[in-house]
Coordinates of C-alpha atoms in Angstrom, one line a residue:
M22 CA 28.6 -153.0 -35.5
T23 CA 30.1 -151.3 -32.4
V24 CA 29.4 -147.8 -31.2
G25 CA 32.9 -146.7 -32.1
V26 CA 32.4 -147.9 -35.7
V27 CA 29.1 -145.9 -36.0
Q28 CA 30.8 -142.8 -34.5
A29 CA 33.8 -143.1 -36.9
F30 CA 31.4 -143.6 -39.8
F31 CA 29.5 -140.3 -39.0
Q32 CA 32.8 -138.5 -38.4
Y33 CA 34.1 -139.5 -41.8
I34 CA 30.8 -138.4 -43.5
N35 CA 31.1 -135.1 -41.7
Q36 CA 34.8 -134.6 -42.9
T37 CA 33.8 -135.5 -46.5
A38 CA 31.0 -132.9 -46.5
E39 CA 33.1 -130.1 -44.9
P40 CA 34.8 -128.9 -48.1
L41 CA 31.4 -128.7 -49.8
T42 CA 30.0 -126.7 -46.9
E43 CA 32.9 -124.3 -47.0
A44 CA 32.6 -123.9 -50.7
S45 CA 28.9 -123.0 -50.4
Y46 CA 29.7 -120.3 -47.7
M47 CA 32.3 -118.8 -50.0
I48 CA 29.9 -118.8 -53.0
N49 CA 27.3 -117.1 -50.8
S50 CA 29.7 -114.4 -49.7
L51 CA 30.8 -113.8 -53.3
Q52 CA 27.2 -113.4 -54.4
A53 CA 26.6 -110.9 -51.6
A54 CA 29.7 -109.0 -52.6
F55 CA 28.6 -108.8 -56.3
A56 CA 25.2 -107.5 -55.3
S57 CA 26.7 -104.9 -53.0
A58 CA 29.1 -103.8 -55.7
E59 CA 26.2 -103.4 -58.1
R60 CA 24.4 -101.2 -55.7
I61 CA 27.5 -99.1 -55.0
F62 CA 28.1 -98.5 -58.8
Q63 CA 24.4 -97.5 -59.2
L64 CA 24.8 -95.0 -56.5
L65 CA 28.0 -93.6 -58.0
D66 CA 26.4 -93.3 -61.4
E67 CA 23.5 -91.2 -60.1
E68 CA 23.5 -87.6 -61.3
E69 CA 23.8 -84.9 -58.6
E70 CA 20.6 -83.2 -57.7
I71 CA 22.1 -79.8 -58.2
P72 CA 25.4 -80.0 -60.1
N73 CA 28.4 -78.1 -58.9
P74 CA 29.2 -74.9 -60.8
V75 CA 31.5 -75.3 -63.8
S76 CA 33.9 -72.7 -62.6
P77 CA 33.5 -72.3 -58.8
V78 CA 34.9 -69.3 -57.0
S79 CA 38.0 -70.0 -55.0
I80 CA 38.4 -68.0 -51.8
E81 CA 42.1 -67.8 -51.0
R82 CA 41.8 -66.2 -47.5
A83 CA 38.3 -66.1 -46.1
K84 CA 37.5 -63.4 -43.6
G85 CA 34.6 -65.3 -42.2
E86 CA 31.4 -63.6 -43.3
I87 CA 28.5 -65.9 -43.9
R88 CA 24.9 -65.1 -44.8
F89 CA 21.7 -67.1 -44.9
D90 CA 19.2 -65.2 -47.0
H91 CA 15.6 -66.4 -46.7
V92 CA 16.7 -70.0 -46.6
S93 CA 14.0 -72.7 -46.6
F94 CA 14.9 -76.4 -46.2
G95 CA 13.1 -79.8 -46.0
Y96 CA 14.2 -83.3 -46.6
S97 CA 11.4 -83.5 -49.1
P98 CA 9.8 -80.6 -51.0
E99 CA 6.4 -81.5 -49.5
K100 CA 7.5 -81.1 -45.9
I101 CA 9.5 -77.9 -45.3
L102 CA 11.2 -78.0 -41.9
M103 CA 12.9 -74.6 -41.9
K104 CA 11.2 -71.6 -43.4
N105 CA 12.6 -68.2 -44.3
I106 CA 15.8 -68.4 -42.1
S107 CA 17.9 -65.2 -42.4
F108 CA 21.0 -64.3 -40.4
M109 CA 24.5 -63.0 -40.9
A110 CA 27.8 -63.8 -39.1
V111 CA 30.5 -61.2 -39.5
P112 CA 34.2 -61.9 -39.0
G113 CA 35.1 -62.2 -35.3
Q114 CA 31.4 -62.5 -34.2
K115 CA 30.4 -65.5 -32.1
I116 CA 27.0 -66.9 -32.6
A117 CA 25.3 -69.5 -30.4
V118 CA 22.8 -71.7 -32.0
V119 CA 20.7 -73.3 -29.2
G120 CA 17.6 -75.4 -29.2
S121 CA 16.2 -78.8 -28.1
T122 CA 17.1 -82.0 -29.8
G123 CA 15.8 -82.0 -33.4
A124 CA 15.5 -78.2 -33.6
G125 CA 17.9 -78.0 -36.6
K126 CA 21.2 -76.9 -35.1
T127 CA 23.3 -79.5 -37.0
T128 CA 21.2 -79.1 -40.1
L129 CA 22.2 -75.4 -40.3
V130 CA 25.9 -76.5 -40.4
N131 CA 25.1 -79.2 -42.9
L132 CA 23.4 -76.7 -45.2
L133 CA 26.4 -74.4 -45.0
T134 CA 28.8 -77.2 -46.0
R135 CA 26.3 -78.3 -48.7
F136 CA 25.7 -81.7 -47.2
Y137 CA 22.1 -81.0 -47.9
E138 CA 20.7 -78.7 -50.7
I139 CA 18.4 -75.9 -49.7
N140 CA 14.9 -75.6 -51.2
S141 CA 14.9 -71.8 -51.6
G142 CA 16.9 -68.8 -50.7
K143 CA 20.7 -68.6 -50.8
I144 CA 23.7 -69.1 -48.5
T145 CA 26.7 -66.9 -49.3
V146 CA 30.3 -67.0 -48.0
E147 CA 32.2 -63.7 -48.1
P148 CA 29.4 -62.1 -50.1
V149 CA 30.8 -58.6 -50.2
S150 CA 34.4 -59.3 -51.4
S151 CA 34.2 -62.4 -53.7
C152 CA 30.5 -63.3 -54.0
A153 CA 31.0 -67.0 -53.5
T154 CA 27.4 -68.3 -53.5
L155 CA 26.8 -71.9 -52.3
R156 CA 23.5 -72.1 -54.1
F157 CA 23.1 -71.1 -57.7

């Protein structure tokens, strides 16, 4: 048997096994997709921690007043990171929130937009005119 015949033999074996290898890659990808879809649907089926109000107040033209009244927040109830935060921003007022990295600047904005739920206190938008409270 020559070297060329041996090389051709192994080449043919490899070509015969290629469809099986490709099929196993596709099956593996399909199983991963099904597992991911199952996790996504579990996440979508979870109940909200604090449900949205049944009839939320709609503000047609906000003037810009925002109040944080004794707001406390922590990613877990056992470890509160912000305690008793209170301030008010009136229309036209500019407020600078400064601090080092990790001080909570972005978290204040995330609380305002309800990306995170507060542990206690309340955040109000336009509290005098329409009483739209973000935390009930």
